[in-house]
mmCIF file of C-alpha atoms in Angstrom:
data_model
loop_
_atom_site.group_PDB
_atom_site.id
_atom_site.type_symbol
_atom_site.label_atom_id
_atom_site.label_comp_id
_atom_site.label_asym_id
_atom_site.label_seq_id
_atom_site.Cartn_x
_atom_site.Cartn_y
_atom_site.Cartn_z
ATOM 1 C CA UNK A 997 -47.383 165.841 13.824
ATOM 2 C CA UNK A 998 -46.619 163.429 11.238
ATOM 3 C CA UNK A 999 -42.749 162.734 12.317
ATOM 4 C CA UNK A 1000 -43.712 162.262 15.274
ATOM 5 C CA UNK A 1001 -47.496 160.539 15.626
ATOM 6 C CA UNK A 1002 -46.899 158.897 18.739
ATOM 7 C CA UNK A 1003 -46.997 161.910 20.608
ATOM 8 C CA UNK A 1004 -49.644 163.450 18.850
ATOM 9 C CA UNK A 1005 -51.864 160.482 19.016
ATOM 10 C CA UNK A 1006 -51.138 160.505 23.127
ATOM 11 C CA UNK A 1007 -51.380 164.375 23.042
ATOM 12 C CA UNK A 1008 -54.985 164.164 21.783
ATOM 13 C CA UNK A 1009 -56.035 161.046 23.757
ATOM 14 C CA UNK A 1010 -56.845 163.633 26.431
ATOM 15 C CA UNK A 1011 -58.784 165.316 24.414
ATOM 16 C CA UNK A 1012 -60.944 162.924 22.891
ATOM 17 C CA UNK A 1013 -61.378 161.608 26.310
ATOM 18 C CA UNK A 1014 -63.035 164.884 27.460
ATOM 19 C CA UNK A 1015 -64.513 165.076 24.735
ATOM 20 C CA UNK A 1016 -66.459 161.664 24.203
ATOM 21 C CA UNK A 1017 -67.265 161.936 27.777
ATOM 22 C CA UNK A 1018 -69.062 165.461 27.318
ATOM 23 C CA UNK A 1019 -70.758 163.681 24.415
ATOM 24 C CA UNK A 1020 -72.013 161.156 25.916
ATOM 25 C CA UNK A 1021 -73.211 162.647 29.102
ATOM 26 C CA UNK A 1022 -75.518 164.931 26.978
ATOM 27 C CA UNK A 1023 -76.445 162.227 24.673
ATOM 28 C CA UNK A 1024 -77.591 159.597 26.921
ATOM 29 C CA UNK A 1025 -79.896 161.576 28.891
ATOM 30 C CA UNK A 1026 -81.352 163.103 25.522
ATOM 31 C CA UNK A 1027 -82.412 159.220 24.773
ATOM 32 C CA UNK A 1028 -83.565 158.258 28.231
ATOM 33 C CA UNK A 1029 -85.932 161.666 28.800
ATOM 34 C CA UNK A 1030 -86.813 160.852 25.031
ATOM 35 C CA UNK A 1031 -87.455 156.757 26.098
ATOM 36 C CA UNK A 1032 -89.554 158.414 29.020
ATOM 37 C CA UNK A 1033 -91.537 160.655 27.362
ATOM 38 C CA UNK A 1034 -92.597 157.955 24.612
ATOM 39 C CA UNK A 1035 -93.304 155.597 27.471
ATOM 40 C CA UNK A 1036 -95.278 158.140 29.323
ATOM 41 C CA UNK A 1037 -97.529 158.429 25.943
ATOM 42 C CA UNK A 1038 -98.011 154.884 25.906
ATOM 43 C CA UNK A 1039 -98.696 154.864 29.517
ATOM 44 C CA UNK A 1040 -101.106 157.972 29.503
ATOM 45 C CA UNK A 1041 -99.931 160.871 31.335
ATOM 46 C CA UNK A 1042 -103.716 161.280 32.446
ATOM 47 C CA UNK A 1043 -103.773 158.755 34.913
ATOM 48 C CA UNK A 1044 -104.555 159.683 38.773
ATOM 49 C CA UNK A 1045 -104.254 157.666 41.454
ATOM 50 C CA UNK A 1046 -106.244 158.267 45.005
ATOM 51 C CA UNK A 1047 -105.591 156.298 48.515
ATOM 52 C CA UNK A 1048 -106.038 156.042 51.567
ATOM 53 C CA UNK A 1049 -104.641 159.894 53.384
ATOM 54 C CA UNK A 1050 -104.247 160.132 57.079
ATOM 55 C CA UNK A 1051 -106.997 160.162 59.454
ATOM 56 C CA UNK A 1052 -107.833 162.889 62.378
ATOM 57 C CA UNK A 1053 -106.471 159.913 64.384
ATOM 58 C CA UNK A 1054 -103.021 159.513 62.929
ATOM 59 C CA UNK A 1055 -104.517 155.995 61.283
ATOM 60 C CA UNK A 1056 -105.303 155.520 57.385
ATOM 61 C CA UNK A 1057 -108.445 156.889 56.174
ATOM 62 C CA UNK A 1058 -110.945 154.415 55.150
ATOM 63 C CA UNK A 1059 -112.143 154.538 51.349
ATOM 64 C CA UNK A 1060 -115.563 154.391 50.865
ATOM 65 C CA UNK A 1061 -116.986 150.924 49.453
ATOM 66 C CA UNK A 1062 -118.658 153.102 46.923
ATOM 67 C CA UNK A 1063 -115.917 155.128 45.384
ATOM 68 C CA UNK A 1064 -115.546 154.567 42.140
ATOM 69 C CA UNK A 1065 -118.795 154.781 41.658
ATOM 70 C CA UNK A 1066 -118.759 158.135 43.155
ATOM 71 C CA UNK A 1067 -115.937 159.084 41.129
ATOM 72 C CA UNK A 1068 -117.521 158.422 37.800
ATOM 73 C CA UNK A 1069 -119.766 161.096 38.233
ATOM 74 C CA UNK A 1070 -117.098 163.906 37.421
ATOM 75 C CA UNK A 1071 -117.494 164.513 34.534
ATOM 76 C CA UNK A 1072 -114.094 164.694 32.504
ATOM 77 C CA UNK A 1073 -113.831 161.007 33.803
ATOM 78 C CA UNK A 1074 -112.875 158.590 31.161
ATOM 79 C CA UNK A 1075 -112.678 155.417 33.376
ATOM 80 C CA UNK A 1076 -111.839 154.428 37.030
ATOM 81 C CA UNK A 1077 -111.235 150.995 38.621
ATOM 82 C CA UNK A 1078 -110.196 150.043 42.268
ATOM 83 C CA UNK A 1079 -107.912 146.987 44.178
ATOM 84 C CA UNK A 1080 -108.669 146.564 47.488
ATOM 85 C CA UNK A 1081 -106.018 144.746 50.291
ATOM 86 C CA UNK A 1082 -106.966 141.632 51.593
ATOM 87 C CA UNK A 1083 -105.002 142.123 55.079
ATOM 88 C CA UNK A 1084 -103.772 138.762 57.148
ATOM 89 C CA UNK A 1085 -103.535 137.469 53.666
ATOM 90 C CA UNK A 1086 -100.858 135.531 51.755
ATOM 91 C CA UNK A 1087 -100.011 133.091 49.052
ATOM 92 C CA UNK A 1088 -97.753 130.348 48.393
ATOM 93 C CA UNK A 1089 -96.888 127.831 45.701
ATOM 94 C CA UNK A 1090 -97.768 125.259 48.146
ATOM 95 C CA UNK A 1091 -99.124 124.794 51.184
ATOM 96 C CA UNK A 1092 -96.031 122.886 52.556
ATOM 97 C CA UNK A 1093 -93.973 126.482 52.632
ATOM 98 C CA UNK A 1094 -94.376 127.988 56.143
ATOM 99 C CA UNK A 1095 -96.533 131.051 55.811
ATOM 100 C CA UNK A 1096 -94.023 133.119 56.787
ATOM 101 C CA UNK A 1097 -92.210 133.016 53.281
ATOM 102 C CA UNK A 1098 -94.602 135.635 51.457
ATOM 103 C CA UNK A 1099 -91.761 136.539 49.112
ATOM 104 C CA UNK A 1100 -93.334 140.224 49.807
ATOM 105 C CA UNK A 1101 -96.382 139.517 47.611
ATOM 106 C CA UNK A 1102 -99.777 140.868 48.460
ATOM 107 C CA UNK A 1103 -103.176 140.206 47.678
ATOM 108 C CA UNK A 1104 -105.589 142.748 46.005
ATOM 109 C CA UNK A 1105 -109.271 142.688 44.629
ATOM 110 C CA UNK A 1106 -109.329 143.635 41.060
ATOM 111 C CA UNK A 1107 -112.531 144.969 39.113
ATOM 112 C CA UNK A 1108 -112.588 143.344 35.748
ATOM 113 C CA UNK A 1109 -112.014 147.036 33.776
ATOM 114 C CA UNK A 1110 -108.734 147.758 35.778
ATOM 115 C CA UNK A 1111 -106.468 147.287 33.093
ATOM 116 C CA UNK A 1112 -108.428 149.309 30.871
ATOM 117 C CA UNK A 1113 -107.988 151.921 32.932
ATOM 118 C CA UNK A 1114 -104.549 151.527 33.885
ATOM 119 C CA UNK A 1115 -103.256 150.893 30.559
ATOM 120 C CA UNK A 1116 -102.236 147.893 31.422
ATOM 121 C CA UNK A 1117 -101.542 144.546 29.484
ATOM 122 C CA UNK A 1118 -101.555 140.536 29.796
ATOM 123 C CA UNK A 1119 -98.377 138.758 29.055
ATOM 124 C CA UNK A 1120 -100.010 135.167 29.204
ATOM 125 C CA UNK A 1121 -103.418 133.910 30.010
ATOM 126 C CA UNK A 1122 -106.631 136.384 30.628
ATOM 127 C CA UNK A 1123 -107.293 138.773 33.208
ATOM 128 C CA UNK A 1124 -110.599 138.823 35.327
ATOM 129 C CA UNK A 1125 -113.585 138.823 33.915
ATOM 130 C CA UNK A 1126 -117.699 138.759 35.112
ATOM 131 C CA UNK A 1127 -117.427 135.340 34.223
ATOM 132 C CA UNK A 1128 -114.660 133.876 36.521
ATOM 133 C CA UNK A 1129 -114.242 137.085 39.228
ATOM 134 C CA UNK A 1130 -116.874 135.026 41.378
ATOM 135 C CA UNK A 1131 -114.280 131.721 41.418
ATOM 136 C CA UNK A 1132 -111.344 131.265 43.181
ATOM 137 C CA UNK A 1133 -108.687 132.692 40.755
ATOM 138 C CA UNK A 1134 -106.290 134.556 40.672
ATOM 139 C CA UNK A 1135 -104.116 136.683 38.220
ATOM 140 C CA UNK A 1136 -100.235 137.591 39.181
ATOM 141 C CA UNK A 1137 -98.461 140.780 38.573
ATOM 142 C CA UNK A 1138 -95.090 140.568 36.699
ATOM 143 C CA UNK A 1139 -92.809 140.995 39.680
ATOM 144 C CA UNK A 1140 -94.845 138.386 41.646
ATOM 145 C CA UNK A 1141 -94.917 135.946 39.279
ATOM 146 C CA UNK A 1142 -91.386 136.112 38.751
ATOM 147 C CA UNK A 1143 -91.312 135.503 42.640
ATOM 148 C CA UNK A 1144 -93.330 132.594 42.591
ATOM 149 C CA UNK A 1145 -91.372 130.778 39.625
ATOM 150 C CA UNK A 1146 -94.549 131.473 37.109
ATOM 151 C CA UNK A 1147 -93.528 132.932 33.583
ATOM 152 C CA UNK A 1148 -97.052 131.478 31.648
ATOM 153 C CA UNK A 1149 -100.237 130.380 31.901
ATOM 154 C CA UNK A 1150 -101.286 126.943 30.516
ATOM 155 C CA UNK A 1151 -104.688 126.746 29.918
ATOM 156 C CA UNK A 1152 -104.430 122.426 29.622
ATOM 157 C CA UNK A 1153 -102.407 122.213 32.958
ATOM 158 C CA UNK A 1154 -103.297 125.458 35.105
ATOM 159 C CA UNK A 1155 -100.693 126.754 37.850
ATOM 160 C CA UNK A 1156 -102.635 126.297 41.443
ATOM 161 C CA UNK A 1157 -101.493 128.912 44.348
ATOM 162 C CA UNK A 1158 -102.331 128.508 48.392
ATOM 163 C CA UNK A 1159 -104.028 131.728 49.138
ATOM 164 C CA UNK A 1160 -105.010 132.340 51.955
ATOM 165 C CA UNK A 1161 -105.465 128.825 52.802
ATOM 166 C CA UNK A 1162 -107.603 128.307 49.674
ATOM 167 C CA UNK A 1163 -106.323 126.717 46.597
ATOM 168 C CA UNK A 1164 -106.494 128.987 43.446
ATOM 169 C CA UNK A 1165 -106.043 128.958 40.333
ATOM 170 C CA UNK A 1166 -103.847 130.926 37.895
ATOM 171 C CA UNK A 1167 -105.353 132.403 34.909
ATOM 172 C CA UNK A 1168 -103.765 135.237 34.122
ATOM 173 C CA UNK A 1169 -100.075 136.855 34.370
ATOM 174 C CA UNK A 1170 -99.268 140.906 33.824
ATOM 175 C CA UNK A 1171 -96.513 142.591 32.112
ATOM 176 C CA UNK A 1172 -94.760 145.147 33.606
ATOM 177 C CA UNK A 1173 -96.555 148.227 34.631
ATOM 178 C CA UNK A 1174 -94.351 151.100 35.835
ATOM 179 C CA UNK A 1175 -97.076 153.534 36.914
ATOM 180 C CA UNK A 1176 -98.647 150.751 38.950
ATOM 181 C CA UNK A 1177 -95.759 148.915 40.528
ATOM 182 C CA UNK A 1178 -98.017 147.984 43.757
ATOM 183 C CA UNK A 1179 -100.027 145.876 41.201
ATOM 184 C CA UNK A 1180 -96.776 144.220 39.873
ATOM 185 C CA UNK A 1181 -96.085 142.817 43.515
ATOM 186 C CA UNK A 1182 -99.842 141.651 43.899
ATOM 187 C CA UNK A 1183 -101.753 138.738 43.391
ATOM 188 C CA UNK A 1184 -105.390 140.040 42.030
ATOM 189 C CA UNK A 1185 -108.746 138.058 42.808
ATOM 190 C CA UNK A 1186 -112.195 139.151 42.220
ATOM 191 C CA UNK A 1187 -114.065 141.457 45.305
ATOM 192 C CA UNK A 1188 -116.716 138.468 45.399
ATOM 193 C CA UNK A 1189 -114.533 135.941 45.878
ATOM 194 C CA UNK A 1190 -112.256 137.856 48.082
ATOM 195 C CA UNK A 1191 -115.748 138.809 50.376
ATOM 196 C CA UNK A 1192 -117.096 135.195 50.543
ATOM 197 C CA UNK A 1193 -113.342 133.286 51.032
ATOM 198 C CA UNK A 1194 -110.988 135.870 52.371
ATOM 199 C CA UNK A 1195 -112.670 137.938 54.419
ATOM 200 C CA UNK A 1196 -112.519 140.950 52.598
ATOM 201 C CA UNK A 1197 -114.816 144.273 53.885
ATOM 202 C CA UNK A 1198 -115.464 145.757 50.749
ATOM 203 C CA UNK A 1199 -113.417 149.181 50.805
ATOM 204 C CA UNK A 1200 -110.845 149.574 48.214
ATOM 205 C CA UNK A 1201 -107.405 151.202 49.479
ATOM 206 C CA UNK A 1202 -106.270 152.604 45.551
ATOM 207 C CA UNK A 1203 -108.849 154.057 43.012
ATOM 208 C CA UNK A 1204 -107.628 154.212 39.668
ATOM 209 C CA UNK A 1205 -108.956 157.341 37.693
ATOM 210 C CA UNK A 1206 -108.570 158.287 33.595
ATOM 211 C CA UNK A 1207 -109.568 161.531 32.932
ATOM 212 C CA UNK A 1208 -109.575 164.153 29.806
ATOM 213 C CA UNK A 1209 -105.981 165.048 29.378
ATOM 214 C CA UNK A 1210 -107.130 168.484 29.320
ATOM 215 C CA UNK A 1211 -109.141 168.482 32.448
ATOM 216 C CA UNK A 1212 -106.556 166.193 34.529
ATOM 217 C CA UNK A 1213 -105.759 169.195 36.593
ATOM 218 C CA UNK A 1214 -109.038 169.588 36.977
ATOM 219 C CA UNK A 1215 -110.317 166.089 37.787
ATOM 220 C CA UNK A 1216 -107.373 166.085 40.273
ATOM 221 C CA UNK A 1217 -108.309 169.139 42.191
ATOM 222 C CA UNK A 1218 -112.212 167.713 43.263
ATOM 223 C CA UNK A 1219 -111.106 163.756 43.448
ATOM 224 C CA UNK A 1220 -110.421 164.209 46.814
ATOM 225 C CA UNK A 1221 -113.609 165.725 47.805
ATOM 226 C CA UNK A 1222 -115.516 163.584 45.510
ATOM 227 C CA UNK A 1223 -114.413 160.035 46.951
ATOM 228 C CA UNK A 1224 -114.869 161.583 50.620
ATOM 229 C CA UNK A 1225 -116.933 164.317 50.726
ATOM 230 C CA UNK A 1226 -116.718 164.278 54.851
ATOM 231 C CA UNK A 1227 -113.164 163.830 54.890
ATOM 232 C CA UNK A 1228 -110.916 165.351 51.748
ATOM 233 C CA UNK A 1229 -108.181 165.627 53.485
ATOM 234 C CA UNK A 1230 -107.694 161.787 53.659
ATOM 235 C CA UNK A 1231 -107.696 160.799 50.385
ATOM 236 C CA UNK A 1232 -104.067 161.567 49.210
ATOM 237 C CA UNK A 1233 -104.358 161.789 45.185
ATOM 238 C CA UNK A 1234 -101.247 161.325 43.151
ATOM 239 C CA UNK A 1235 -100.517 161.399 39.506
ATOM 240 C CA UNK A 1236 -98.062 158.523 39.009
ATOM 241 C CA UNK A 1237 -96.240 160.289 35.822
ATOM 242 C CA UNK A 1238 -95.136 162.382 37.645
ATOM 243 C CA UNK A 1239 -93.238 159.963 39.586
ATOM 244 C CA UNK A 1240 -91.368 159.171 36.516
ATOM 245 C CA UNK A 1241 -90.398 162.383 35.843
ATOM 246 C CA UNK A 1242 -89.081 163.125 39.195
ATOM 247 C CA UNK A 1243 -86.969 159.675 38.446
ATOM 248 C CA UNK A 1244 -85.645 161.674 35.528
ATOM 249 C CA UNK A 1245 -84.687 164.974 37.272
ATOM 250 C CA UNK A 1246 -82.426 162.535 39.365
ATOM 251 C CA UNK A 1247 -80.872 161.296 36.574
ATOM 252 C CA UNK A 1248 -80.172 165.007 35.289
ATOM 253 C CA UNK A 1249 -78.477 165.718 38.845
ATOM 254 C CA UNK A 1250 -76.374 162.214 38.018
ATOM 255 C CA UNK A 1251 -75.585 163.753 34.600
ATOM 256 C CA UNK A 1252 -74.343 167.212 35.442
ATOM 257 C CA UNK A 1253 -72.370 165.370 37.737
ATOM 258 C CA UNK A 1254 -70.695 163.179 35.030
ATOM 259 C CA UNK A 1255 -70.578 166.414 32.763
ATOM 260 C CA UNK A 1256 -68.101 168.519 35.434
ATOM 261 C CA UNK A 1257 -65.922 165.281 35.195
ATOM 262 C CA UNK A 1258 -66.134 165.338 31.497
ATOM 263 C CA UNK A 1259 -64.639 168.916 31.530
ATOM 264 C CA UNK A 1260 -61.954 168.572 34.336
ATOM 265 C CA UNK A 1261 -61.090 165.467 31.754
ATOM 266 C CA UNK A 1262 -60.804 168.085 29.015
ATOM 267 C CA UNK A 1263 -59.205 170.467 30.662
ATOM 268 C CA UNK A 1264 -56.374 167.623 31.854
ATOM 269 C CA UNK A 1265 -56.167 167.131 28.191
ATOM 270 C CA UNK A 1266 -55.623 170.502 27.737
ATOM 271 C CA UNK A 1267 -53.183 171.129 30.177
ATOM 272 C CA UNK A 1268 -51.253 167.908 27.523
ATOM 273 C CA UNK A 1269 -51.642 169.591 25.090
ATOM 274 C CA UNK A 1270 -49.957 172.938 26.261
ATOM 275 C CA UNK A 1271 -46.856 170.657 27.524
ATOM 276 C CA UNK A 1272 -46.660 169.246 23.958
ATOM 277 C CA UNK A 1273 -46.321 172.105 22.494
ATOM 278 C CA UNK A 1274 -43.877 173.518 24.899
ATOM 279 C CA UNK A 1275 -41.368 170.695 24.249
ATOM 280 C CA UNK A 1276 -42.116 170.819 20.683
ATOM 281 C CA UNK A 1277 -40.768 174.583 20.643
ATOM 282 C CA UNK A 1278 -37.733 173.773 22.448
ATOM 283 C CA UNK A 1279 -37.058 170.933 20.136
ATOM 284 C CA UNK A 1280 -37.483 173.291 17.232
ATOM 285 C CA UNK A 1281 -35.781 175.940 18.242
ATOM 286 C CA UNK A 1282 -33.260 175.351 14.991
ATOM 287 C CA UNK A 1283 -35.903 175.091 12.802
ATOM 288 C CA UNK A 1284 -37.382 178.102 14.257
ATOM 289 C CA UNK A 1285 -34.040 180.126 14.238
ATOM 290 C CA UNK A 1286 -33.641 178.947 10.388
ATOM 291 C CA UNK A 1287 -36.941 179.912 9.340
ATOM 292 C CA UNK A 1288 -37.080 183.425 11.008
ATOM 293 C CA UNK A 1289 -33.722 183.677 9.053
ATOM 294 C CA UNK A 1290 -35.374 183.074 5.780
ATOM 295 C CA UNK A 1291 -37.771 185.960 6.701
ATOM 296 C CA UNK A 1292 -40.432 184.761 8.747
ATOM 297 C CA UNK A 1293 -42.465 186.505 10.742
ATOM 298 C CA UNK A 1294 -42.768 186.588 14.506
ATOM 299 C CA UNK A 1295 -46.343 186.464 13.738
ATOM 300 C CA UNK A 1296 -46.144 183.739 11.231
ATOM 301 C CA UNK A 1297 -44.174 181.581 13.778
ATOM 302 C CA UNK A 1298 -46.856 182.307 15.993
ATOM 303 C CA UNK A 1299 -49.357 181.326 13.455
ATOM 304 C CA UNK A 1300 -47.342 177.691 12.896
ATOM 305 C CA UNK A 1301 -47.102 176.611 16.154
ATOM 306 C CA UNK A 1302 -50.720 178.077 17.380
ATOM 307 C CA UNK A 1303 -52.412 176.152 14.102
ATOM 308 C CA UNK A 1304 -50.743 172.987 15.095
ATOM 309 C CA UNK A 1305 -52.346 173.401 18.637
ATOM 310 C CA UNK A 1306 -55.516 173.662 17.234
ATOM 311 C CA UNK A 1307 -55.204 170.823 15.074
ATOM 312 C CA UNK A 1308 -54.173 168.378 17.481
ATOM 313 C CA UNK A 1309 -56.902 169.669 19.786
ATOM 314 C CA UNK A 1310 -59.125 169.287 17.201
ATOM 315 C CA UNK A 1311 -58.415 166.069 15.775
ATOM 316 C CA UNK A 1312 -58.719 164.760 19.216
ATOM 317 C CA UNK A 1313 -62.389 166.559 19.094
ATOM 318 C CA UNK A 1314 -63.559 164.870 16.431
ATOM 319 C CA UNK A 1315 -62.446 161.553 17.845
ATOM 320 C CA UNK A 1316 -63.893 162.095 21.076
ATOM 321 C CA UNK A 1317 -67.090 162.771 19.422
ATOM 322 C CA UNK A 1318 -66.959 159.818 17.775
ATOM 323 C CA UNK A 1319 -66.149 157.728 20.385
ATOM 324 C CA UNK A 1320 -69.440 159.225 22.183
ATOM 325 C CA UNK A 1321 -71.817 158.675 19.564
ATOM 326 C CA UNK A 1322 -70.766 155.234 19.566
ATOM 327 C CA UNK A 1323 -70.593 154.931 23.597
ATOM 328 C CA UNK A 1324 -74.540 156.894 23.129
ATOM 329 C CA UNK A 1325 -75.445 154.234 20.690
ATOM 330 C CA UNK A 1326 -74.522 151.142 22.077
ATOM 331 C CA UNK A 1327 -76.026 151.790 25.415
ATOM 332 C CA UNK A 1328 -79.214 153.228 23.907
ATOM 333 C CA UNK A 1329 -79.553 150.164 21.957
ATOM 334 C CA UNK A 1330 -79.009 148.004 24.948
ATOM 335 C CA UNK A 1331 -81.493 150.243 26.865
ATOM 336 C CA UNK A 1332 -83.800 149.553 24.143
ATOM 337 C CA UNK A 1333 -84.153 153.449 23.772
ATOM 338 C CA UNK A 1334 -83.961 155.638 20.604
ATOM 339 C CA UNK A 1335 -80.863 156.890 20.290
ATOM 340 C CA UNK A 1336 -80.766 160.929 20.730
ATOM 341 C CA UNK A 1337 -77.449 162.713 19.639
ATOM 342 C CA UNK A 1338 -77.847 166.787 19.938
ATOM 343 C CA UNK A 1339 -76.415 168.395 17.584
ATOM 344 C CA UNK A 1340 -75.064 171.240 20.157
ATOM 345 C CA UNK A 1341 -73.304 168.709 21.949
ATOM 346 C CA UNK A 1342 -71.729 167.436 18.313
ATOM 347 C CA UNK A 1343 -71.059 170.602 17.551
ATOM 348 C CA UNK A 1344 -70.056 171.814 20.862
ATOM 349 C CA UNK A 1345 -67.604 169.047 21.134
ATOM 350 C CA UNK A 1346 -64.733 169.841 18.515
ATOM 351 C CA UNK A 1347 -65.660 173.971 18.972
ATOM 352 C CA UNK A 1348 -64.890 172.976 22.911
ATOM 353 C CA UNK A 1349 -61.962 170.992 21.860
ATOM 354 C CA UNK A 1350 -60.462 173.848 19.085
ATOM 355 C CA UNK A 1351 -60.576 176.319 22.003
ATOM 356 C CA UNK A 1352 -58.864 174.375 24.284
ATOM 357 C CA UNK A 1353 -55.961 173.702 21.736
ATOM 358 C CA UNK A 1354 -55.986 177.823 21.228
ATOM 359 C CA UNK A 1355 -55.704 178.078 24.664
ATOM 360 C CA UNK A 1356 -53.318 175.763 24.984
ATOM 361 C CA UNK A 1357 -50.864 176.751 22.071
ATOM 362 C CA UNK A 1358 -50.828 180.368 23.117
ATOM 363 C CA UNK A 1359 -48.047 180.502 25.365
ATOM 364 C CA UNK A 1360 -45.766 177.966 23.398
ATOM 365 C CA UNK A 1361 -46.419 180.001 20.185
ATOM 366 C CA UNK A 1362 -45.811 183.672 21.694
ATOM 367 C CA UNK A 1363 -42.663 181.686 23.237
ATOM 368 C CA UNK A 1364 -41.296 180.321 19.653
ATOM 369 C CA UNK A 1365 -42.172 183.929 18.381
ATOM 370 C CA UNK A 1366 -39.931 185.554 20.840
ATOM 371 C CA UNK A 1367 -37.083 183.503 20.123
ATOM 372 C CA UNK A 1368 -34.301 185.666 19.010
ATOM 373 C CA UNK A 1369 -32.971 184.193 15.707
ATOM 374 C CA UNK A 1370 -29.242 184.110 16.716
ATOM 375 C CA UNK A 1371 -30.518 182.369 19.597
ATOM 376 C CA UNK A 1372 -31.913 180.056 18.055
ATOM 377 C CA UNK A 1373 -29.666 178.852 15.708
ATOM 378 C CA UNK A 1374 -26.753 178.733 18.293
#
């Protein structure tokens, strides 16, 4: 290996290719289920959501104009908030854009405890309040105030909106909220000001619901019946974690995907190896001859040539794992995720890699072993 690196180096390359991809297709998906899970903690895995089912006409079912106050009567019921769409109804930076050009933004009514409920937080300004709910303002999810060119709220020159042929104004703007990305897209006003300006009927289209962690199965299981005690069956409740999670089993299908190509890698490398070591015992076959000469052993020329399998297969392990803790690292980091490295898949790695090399080597080392001295040195 030393007299000739070279080959060596390009013998393992395979290897540590296999191998760092192996790595790293464990290793990432450790960190994002482990980004998840610390985001659903922060997010609350106890929140339900309940809207508007199907009818016995085929239509949406109408929430009552009462249902969250309905729904705080469970008892395991924490807190619960609703939005309500304001149909027919859009909003523009100015009223000289046709009002075709929505730039898919909606308008909702807000209560002021929604993002208590919802875990949700300002990025700039202040949300709705009993003070200001009655006025013509409005607050902007992140994705539609990215839409609308508004990043901040100045509370010296305040951002006006057309809505719904009204001037309002901006007081608030949301961060991102991945359980609630309906509210991201939205423009939120208060239910007064939506009734006496926009038309709005009252009836809410999402309730938000915080229960008990314990009893969320619980809470879940009556919602339905509690919102709409005529009609269940059109109240469709969700639990919006579990949305997330069902992101993440996609991801796993994505991964053992990448992890079949990480082993057809290795086993390419393997197959290099093998054909190294072939040529490397018909090169040698003088050295081979000479030694079996001195008195070696079939089974210590076996033992040479298999050991130097297993070291090149090896050393090209422990690169490849390297290689994938750094490739795990660096794409963590940019993910803003905690980097998760299992140690089976460490481990696993250069154990995966030595057998290949074993594997490998075992027909080029039974083939220097049978070389017939004479033969050899001829």
């Amino acid at each position: 290996m030393r007299t000739r690196p070279m080959r060596a180096v390009l013998s393992a390359l395979g290897i540590a290719i296999g191998v760092a991809a192996m790595v790293a297709v464990l290793a990432v998906p450790a960190s994002s289920a482990q980004a998840l899970h610390d985001k659903l903690a922060a997010l609350g895995p106890n929140l339900l959501t309940a809207t508007q089912g199907q009818s016995l006409t085929g239509g949406k079912a109408q929430l009552p104009a009462d249902a969250v106050a309905m729904v705080k009567r469970i008892g395991p019921v924490i807190g619960a908030a609703a939005t309500g769409l304001v149909p027919n109804t859009t909003i523009r930076r100015s009223d000289r854009i046709s009002a075709e050009e929505t730039s898919g933004v909606s308008v909702l009514t807000a209560d002021p405890t929604l993002l208590d409920v919802i875990g949700g937080h300002l990025h700039s300004g202040s949300f709705l309040t009993a003070a200001n709910e009655n006025f013509p303002v409005a607050v902007l999810g992140a994705v539609a105030a990215s839409r609308l060119g508004i990043d901040h709220v100045d509370p010296a020159h305040p951002t006006q909106v057309y809505l719904g042929g009204q001037w309002f104004t901006v007081v608030g703007v949301l961060d991102s909220m991945p359980l609630a990305p309906e509210i991201e897209r939205s423009a939120l006003v208060g239910k007064s000001t939506a009734r006496a300006l926009l038309g709005f009927d009252g009836h809410p289209t999402t309730v938000y619901v915080k229960a008990a962690e314990s009893a969320v199965a619980d809470v879940r299981a009556v919602l339905g019946a509690t919102i709409n005690p005529e009609s269940p069956l059109g109240v469709a409740v969700q639990r919006p974690s579990e949305l997330l999670e069902a992101q993440a089993l996609t991801q796993d299908t994505y991964s053992a995907l990448f992890l079949g190509l990480g082993g057809i890698a290795l086993l390419v490398g393997g197959v290099g190896v093998a054909n190294t070591m072939v040529i490397s015992v018909l090169e040698r076959r003088r050295e081979i001859g000479l030694r079996r000469a001195l008195g070696a052993t079939r089974r210590q020329i076996r033992g040479q040539f298999l050991a130097e399998s297993v070291l090149l297969s090896g050393l090209g392990g422990l690169v490849g794992v390297l290689i994938g803790v750094l490739v795990t690292a660096g794409y963590a980091l940019s993910q803003g995720w905690p980097a998760i490295l299992p140690p089976q898949a460490l481990l696993g790695g250069v154990a995966i890699s030595a057998l290949v090399g074993a594997v490998a080597g075992a027909y080029p080392a039974m083939r220097a072993a049978r070389l017939p001295p004479t033969q050899a040195l001829a």
